[in-house]
C-alpha positions as a Python dict, from the first residue, in 0.01 Angstrom:
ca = {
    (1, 'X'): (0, 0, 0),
    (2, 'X'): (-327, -147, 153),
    (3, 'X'): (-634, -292, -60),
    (4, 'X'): (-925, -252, 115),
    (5, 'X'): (-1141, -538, -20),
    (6, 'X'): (-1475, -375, 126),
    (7, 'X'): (-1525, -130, -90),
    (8, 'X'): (-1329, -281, -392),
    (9, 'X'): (-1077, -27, -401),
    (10, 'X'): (-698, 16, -385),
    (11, 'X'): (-567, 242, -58),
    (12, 'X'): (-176, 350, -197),
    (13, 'X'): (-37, 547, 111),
    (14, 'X'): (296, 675, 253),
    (15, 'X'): (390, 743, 613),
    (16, 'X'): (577, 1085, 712),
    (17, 'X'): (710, 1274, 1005),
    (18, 'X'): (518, 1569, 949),
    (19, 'X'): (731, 1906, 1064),
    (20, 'X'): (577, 2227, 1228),
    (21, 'X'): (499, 2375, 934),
    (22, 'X'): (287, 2075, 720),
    (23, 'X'): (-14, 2226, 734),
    (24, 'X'): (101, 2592, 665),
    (25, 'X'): (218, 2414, 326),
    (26, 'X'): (-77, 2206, 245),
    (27, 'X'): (-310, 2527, 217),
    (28, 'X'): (1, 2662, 23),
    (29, 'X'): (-54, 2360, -206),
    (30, 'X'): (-399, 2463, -238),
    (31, 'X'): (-528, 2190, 54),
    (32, 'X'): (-910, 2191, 224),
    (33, 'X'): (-907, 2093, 577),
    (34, 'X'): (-1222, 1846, 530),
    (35, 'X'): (-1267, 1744, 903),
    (36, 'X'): (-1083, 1672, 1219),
    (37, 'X'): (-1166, 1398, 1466),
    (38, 'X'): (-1065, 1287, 1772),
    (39, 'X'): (-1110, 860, 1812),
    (40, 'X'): (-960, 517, 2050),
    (41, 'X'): (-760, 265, 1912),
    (42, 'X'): (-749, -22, 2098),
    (43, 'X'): (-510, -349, 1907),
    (44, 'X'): (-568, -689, 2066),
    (45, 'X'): (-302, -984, 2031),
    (46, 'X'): (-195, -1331, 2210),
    (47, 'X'): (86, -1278, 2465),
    (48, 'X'): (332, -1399, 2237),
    (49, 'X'): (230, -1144, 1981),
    (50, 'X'): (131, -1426, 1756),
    (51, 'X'): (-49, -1159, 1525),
    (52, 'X'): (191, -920, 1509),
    (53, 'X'): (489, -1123, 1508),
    (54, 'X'): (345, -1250, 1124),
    (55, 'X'): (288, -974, 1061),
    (56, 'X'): (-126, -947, 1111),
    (57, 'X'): (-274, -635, 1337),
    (58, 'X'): (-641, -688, 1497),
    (59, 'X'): (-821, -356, 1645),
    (60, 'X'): (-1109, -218, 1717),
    (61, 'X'): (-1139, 170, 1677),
    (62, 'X'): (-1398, 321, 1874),
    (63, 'X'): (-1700, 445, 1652),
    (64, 'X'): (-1598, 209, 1346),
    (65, 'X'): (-1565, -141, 1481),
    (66, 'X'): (-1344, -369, 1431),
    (67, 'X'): (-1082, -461, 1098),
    (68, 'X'): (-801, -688, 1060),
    (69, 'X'): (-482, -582, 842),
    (70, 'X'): (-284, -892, 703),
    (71, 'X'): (-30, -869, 442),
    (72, 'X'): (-85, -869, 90),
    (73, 'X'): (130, -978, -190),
    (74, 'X'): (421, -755, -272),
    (75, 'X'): (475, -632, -558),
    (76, 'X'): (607, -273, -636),
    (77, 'X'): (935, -140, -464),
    (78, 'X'): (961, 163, -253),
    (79, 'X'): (863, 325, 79),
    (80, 'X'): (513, 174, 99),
    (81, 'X'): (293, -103, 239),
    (82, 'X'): (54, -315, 128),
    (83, 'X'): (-211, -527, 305),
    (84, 'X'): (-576, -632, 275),
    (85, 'X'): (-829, -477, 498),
    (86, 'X'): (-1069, -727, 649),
    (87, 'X'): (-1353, -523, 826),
    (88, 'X'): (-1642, -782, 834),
    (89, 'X'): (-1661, -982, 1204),
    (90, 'X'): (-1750, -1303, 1044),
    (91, 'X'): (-1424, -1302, 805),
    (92, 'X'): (-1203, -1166, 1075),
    (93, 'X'): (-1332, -1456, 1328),
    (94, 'X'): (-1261, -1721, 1039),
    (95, 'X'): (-908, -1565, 961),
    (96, 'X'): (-833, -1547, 1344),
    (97, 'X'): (-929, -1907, 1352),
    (98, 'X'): (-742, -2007, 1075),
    (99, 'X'): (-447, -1838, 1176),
    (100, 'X'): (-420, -1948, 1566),
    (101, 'X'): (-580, -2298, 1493),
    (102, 'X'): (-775, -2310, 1838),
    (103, 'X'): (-1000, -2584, 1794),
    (104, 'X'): (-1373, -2539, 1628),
    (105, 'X'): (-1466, -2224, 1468),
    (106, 'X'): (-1753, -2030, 1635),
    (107, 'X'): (-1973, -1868, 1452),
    (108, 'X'): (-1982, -1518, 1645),
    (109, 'X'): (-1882, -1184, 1677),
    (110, 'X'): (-1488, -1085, 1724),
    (111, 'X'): (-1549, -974, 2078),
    (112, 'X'): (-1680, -1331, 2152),
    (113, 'X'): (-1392, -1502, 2049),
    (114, 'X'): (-1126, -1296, 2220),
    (115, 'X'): (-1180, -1491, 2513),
    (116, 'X'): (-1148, -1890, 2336),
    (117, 'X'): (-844, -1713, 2116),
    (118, 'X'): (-663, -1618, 2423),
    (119, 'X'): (-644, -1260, 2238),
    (120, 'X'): (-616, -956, 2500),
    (121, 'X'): (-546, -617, 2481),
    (122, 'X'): (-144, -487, 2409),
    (123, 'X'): (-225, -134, 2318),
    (124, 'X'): (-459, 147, 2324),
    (125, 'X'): (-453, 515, 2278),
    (126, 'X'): (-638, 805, 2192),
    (127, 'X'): (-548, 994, 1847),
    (128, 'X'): (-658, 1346, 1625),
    (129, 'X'): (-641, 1347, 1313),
    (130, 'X'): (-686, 1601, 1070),
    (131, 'X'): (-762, 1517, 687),
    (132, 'X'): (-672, 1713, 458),
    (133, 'X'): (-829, 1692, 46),
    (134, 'X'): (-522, 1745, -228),
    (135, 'X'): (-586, 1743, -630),
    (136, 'X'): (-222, 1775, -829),
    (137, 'X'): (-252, 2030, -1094),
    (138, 'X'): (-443, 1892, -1382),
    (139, 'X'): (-628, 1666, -1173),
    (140, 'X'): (-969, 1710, -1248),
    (141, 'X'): (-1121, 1323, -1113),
    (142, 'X'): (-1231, 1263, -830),
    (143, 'X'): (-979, 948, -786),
    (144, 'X'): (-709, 1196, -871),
    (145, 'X'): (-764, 1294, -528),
    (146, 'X'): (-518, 1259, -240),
    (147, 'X'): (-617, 1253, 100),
    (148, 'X'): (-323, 1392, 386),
    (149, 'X'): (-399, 1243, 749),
    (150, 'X'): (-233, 1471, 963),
    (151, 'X'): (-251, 1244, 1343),
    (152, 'X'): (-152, 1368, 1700),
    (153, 'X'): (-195, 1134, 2023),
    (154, 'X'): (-256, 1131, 2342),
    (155, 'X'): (98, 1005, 2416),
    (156, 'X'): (331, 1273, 2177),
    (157, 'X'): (362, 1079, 1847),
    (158, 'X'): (273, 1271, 1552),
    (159, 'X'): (285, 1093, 1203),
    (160, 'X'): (145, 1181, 881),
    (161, 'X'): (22, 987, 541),
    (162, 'X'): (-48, 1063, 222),
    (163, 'X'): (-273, 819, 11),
    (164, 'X'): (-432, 778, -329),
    (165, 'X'): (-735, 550, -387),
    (166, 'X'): (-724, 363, -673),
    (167, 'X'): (-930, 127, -902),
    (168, 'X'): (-713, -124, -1029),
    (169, 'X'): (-315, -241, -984),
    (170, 'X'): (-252, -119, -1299),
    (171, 'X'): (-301, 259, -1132),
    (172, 'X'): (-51, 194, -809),
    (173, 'X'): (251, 318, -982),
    (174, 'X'): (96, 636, -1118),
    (175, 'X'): (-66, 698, -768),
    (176, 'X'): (259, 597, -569),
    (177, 'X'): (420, 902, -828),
    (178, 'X'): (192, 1090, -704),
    (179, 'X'): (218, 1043, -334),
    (180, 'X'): (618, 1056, -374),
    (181, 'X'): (553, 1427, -564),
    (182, 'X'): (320, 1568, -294),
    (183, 'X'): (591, 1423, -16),
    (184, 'X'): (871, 1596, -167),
    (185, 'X'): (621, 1918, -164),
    (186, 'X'): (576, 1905, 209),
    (187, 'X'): (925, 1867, 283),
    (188, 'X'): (948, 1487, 337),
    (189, 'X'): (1283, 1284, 232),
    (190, 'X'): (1279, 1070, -51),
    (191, 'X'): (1332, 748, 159),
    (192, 'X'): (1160, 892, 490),
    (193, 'X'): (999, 561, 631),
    (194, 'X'): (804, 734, 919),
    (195, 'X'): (704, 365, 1175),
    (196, 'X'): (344, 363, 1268),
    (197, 'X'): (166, 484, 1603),
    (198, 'X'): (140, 172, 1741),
    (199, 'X'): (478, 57, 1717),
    (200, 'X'): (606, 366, 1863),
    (201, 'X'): (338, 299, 2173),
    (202, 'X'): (506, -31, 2195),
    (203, 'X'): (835, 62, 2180),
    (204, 'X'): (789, 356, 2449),
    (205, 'X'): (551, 163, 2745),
    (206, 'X'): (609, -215, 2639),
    (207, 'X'): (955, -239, 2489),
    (208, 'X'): (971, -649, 2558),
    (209, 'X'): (700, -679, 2275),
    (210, 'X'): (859, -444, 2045),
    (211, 'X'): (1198, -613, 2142),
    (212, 'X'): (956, -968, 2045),
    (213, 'X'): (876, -760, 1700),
    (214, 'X'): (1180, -610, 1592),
    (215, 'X'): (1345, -1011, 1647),
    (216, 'X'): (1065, -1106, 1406),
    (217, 'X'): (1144, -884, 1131),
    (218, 'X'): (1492, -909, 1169),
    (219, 'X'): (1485, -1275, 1139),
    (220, 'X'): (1269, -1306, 828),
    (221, 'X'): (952, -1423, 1031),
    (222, 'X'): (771, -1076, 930),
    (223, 'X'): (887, -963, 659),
    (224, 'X'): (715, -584, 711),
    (225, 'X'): (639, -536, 1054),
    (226, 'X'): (828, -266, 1187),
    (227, 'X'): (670, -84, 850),
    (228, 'X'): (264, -149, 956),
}
């Protein structure tokens, strides 16, 4: 699950291997194709992975800018995540501060600090991505909405994700129903935890750092990393 505090809202979403024939059954399901897009990820980090390794992911996606994932508070079981969303510069410079204690805060942009933060880049690739608009039967809200992100990159990964915006906590488990409901309709395994495109980057062209991340989770350090 991820709360994205920008717009005030709650981002419930699920991770799937999505098969050859997803998107035959999402226009089955009644699906609209709303848009696809083709865009650079590029995920910065110490060379220790001192981000990553507690669990925190800092990227910059071409077009968008730049937004910092760190982990929320847990609190509803299941094949999910959740994390807050931190998209403004100034709040991801004070968190990157805060977290890698390197002197005197500056008071500039995220590219700026890189530099001072000894933060460089550990990962970039190029991904498409169609989206996909769902409403369950009965759904008649526009929050009753789900959104399927059907992603391809440039280096063979697929993965998929399913995700309900919410209002309020009170509304995850009735989304995360949801979500499980439309999995199950596209084929995807009750417990499927599909891992995330950037993991799979890391574990393909820089296995040492996923080696570095998968001693981190197993150890307690991160609870939730190999999930991201």
């Amino acid at each position: 699950m991820v709360i994205n505090m920008a717009q005030g809202l709650i981002e419930v979403e699920r991770k799937f291997a999505p098969g050859p024939d997803t998107e035959e059954r999402l226009q089955e399901l009644g699906a609209t194709l709303e848009h696809r897009v083709t865009f650079r990820d590029t995920y910065y980090d110490t060379s220790e992975l001192s981000l990553m390794r507690s669990d925190h992911w800092l990227r910059q996606r071409e077009g968008s800018g730049w937004e910092f994932k760190c982990p929320g508070v847990t609190g509803v079981s299941g094949p999910h995540n959740e994390y807050v969303e931190v998209t403004s510069e100034s709040a991801i410079v004070a968190q990157l501060f805060k977290l890698l204690g390197c002197g005197e805060q500056e008071t500039a942009g995220v590219a700026a600090v890189l530099g001072p933060l000894k933060l460089q880049e550990v990962a970039s690739f190029t991904t498409t991505r169609s989206s996909w608009k769902l409403a369950l039967s009965g759904a008649h809200e526009q929050e009753s909405l789900l959104t399927v992100d059907l992603d391809s990159t440039d280096f063979g990964y697929a993965v998929g994700e399913v995700e309900a915006m919410v209002h309020e906590k009170a509304e995850v488990p009735a989304a995360l129903e949801k979500i499980v409901s439309i999995s199950s309709m596209l084929g995807v395994p009750a417990q499927e935890k599909a891992p995330a495109k950037l993991l799979v980057y890391l574990q393909r062209f820089r296995p040492l750092d996923y080696q570095r991340l998968l001693e981190a989770d197993s150890s307690g350090e991160a609870t939730g990393v190999l999930a991201s």
